[in-house]
C-alpha positions as a Python dict, from the first residue, in 0.01 Angstrom:
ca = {
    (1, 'X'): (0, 0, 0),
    (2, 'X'): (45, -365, -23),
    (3, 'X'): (395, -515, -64),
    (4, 'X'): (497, -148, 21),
    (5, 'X'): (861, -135, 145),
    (6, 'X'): (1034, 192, 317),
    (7, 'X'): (1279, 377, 122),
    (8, 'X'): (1557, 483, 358),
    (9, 'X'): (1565, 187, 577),
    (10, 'X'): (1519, -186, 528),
    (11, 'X'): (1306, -173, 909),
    (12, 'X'): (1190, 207, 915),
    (13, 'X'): (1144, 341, 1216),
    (14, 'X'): (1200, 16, 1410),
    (15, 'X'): (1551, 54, 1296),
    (16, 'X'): (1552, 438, 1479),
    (17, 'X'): (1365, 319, 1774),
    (18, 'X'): (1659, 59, 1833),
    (19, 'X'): (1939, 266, 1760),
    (20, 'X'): (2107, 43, 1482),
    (21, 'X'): (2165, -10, 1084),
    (22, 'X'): (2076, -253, 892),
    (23, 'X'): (2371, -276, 663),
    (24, 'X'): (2258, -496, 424),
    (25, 'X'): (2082, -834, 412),
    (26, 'X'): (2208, -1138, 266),
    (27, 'X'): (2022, -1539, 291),
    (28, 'X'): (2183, -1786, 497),
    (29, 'X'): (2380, -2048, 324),
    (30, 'X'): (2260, -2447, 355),
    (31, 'X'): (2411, -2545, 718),
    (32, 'X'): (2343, -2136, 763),
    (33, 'X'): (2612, -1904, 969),
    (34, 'X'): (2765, -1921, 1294),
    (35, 'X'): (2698, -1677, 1563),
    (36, 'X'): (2844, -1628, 1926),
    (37, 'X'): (2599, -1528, 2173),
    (38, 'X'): (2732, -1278, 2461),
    (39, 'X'): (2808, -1567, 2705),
    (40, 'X'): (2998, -1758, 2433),
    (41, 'X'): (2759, -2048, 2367),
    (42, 'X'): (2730, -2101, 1997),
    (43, 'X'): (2464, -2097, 1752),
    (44, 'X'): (2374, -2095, 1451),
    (45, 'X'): (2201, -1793, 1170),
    (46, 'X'): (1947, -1944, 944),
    (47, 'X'): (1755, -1882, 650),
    (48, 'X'): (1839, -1496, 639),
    (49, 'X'): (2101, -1238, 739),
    (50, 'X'): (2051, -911, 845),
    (51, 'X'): (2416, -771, 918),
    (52, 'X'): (2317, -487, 1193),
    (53, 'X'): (2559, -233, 1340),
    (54, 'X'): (2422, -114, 1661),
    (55, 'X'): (2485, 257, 1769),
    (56, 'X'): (2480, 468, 2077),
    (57, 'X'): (2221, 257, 2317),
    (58, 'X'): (2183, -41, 2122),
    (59, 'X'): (2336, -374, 2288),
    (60, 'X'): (2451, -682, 2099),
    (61, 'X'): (2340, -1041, 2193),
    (62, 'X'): (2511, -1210, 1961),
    (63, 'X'): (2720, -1161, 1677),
    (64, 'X'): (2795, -1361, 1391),
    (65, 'X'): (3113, -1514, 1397),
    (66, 'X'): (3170, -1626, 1040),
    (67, 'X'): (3046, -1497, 662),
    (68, 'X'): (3039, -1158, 529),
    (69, 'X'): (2884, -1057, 864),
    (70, 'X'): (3146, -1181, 1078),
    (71, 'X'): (3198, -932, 1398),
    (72, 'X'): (2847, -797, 1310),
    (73, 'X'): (2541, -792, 1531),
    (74, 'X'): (2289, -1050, 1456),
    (75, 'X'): (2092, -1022, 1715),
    (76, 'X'): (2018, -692, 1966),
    (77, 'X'): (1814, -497, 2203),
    (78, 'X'): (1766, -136, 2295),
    (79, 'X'): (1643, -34, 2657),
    (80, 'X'): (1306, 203, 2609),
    (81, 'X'): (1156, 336, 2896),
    (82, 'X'): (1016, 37, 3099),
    (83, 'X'): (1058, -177, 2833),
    (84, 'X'): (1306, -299, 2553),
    (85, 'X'): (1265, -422, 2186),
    (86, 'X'): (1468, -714, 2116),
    (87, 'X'): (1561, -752, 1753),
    (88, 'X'): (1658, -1075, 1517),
    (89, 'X'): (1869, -1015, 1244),
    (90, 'X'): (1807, -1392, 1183),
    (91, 'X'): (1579, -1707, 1209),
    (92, 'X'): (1720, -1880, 1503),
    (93, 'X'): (1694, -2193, 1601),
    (94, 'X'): (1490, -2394, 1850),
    (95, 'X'): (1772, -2431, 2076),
    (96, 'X'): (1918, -2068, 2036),
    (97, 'X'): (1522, -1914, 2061),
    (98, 'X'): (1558, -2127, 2365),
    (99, 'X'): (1895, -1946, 2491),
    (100, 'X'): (1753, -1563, 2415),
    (101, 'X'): (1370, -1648, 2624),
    (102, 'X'): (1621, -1763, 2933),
    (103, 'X'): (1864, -1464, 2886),
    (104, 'X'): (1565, -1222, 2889),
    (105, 'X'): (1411, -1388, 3149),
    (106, 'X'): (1738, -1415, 3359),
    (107, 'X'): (1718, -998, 3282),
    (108, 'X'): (1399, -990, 3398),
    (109, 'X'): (1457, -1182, 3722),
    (110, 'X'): (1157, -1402, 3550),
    (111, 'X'): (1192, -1726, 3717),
    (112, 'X'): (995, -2101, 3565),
    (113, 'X'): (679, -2174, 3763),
    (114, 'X'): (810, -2563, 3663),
    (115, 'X'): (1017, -2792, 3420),
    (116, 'X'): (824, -2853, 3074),
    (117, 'X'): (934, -2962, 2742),
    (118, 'X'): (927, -2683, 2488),
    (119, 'X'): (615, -2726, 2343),
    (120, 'X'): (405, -2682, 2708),
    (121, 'X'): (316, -2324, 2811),
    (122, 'X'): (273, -2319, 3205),
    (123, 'X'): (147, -2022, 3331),
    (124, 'X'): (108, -1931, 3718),
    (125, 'X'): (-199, -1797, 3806),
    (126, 'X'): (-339, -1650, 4137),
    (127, 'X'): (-600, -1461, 4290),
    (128, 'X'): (-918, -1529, 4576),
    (129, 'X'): (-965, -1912, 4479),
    (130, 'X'): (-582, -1998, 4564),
    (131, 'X'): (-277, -2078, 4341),
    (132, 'X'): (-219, -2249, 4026),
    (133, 'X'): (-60, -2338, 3684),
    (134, 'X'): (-272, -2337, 3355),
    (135, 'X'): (-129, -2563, 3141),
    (136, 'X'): (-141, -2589, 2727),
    (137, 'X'): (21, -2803, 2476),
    (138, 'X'): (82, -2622, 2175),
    (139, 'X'): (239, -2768, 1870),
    (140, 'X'): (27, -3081, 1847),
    (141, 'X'): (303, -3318, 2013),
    (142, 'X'): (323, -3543, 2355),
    (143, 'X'): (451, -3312, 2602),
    (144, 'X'): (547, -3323, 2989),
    (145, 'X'): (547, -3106, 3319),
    (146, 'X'): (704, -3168, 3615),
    (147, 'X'): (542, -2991, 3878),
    (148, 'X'): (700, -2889, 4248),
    (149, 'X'): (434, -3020, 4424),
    (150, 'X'): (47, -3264, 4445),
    (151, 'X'): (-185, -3074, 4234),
    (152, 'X'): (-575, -3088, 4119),
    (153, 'X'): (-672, -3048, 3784),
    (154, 'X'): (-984, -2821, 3788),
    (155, 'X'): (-1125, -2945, 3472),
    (156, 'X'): (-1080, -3347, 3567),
    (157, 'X'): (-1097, -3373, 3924),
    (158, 'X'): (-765, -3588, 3945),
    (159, 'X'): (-460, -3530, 4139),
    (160, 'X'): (-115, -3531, 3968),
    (161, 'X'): (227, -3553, 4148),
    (162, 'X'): (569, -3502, 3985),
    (163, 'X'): (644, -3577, 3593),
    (164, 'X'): (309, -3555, 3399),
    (165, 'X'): (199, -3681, 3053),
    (166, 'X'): (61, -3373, 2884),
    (167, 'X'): (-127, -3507, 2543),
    (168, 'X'): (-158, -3305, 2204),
    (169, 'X'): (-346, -2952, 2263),
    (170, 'X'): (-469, -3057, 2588),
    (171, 'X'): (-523, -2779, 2874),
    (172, 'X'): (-477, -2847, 3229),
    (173, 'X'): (-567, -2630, 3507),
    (174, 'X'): (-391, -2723, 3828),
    (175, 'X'): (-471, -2607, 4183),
    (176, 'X'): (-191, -2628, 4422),
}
């Protein structure tokens, strides 16, 4: 059972559930591929390739637009029920990660609850003891917010206005 690998399809059932085949799989080149996202910003395939031609249902968010894949999906989702599975046929990059979260936000009508480098997590919270943001640092790194308005930090007692210093793993949790 370990190492196991399915027989008919690189992904199994994922690759039913999404409506697309994996054609074949190839790993990036150094400098890796680039691929075209559905709004025309570029980016960039790395590491590995899986070439994926989507069928009935399945929509393409970006395709790669040079290699053996060229005009191939490289990146796709598939509507089910309430939900949708979003597949990468690739390791993207920060930036491009970046791009797809804001697309399927955007989708979503998901709006930010503030500005925040990449590596803070804010997360609006609510319920009988008001409004707030918990914030967390997560990749061991300097990090910032800028928050919309005065806050208190539950856990310090201090009030914080406008572009704030969020240290290394440190959580804050702000009361507006």
């Amino acid at each position: 059972e370990d190492g196991a690998k399915f027989t008919h399809a690189p992904y199994g059932v994922l690759e039913e559930w999404l409506s697309v085949l994996c054609k074949y799989q190839m790993p990036a080149p150094d400098g890796g591929f680039e691929i075209t996202w559905g709004n025309g910003k570029k980016g960039k395939a790395q590491l590995w390739c899986d070439i994926l031609q989507p069928k009935s249902g399945c929509e393409t968010l970006a395709t790669y637009a040079e290699g053996p894949g060229k005009g191939f999906a490289a990146v796709v989702q598939r509507k089910i029920g309430r939900g949708k599975i979003v597949f990468c046929g690739t390791l993207l990059t920060e930036n491009d990660l970046v791009h797809l979260v804001r697309v399927l936000c955007a989708e979503g009508e998901i709006t930010s609850v503030a500005d925040a480098s990449s590596n803070v997590f804010a997360i609006p919270r609510s319920g009988k003891g008001g409004r707030g943001i918990i914030v967390v640092e997560v990749y061991n790194k300097e990090g910032y917010i800028i928050l919309p308005k005065p806050v208190t930090d539950l856990l310090d007692g201090k009030e914080y206005v406008g572009r704030v210093t969020v240290a290394p793993y440190s959580v804050h949790v702000f009361k507006f």
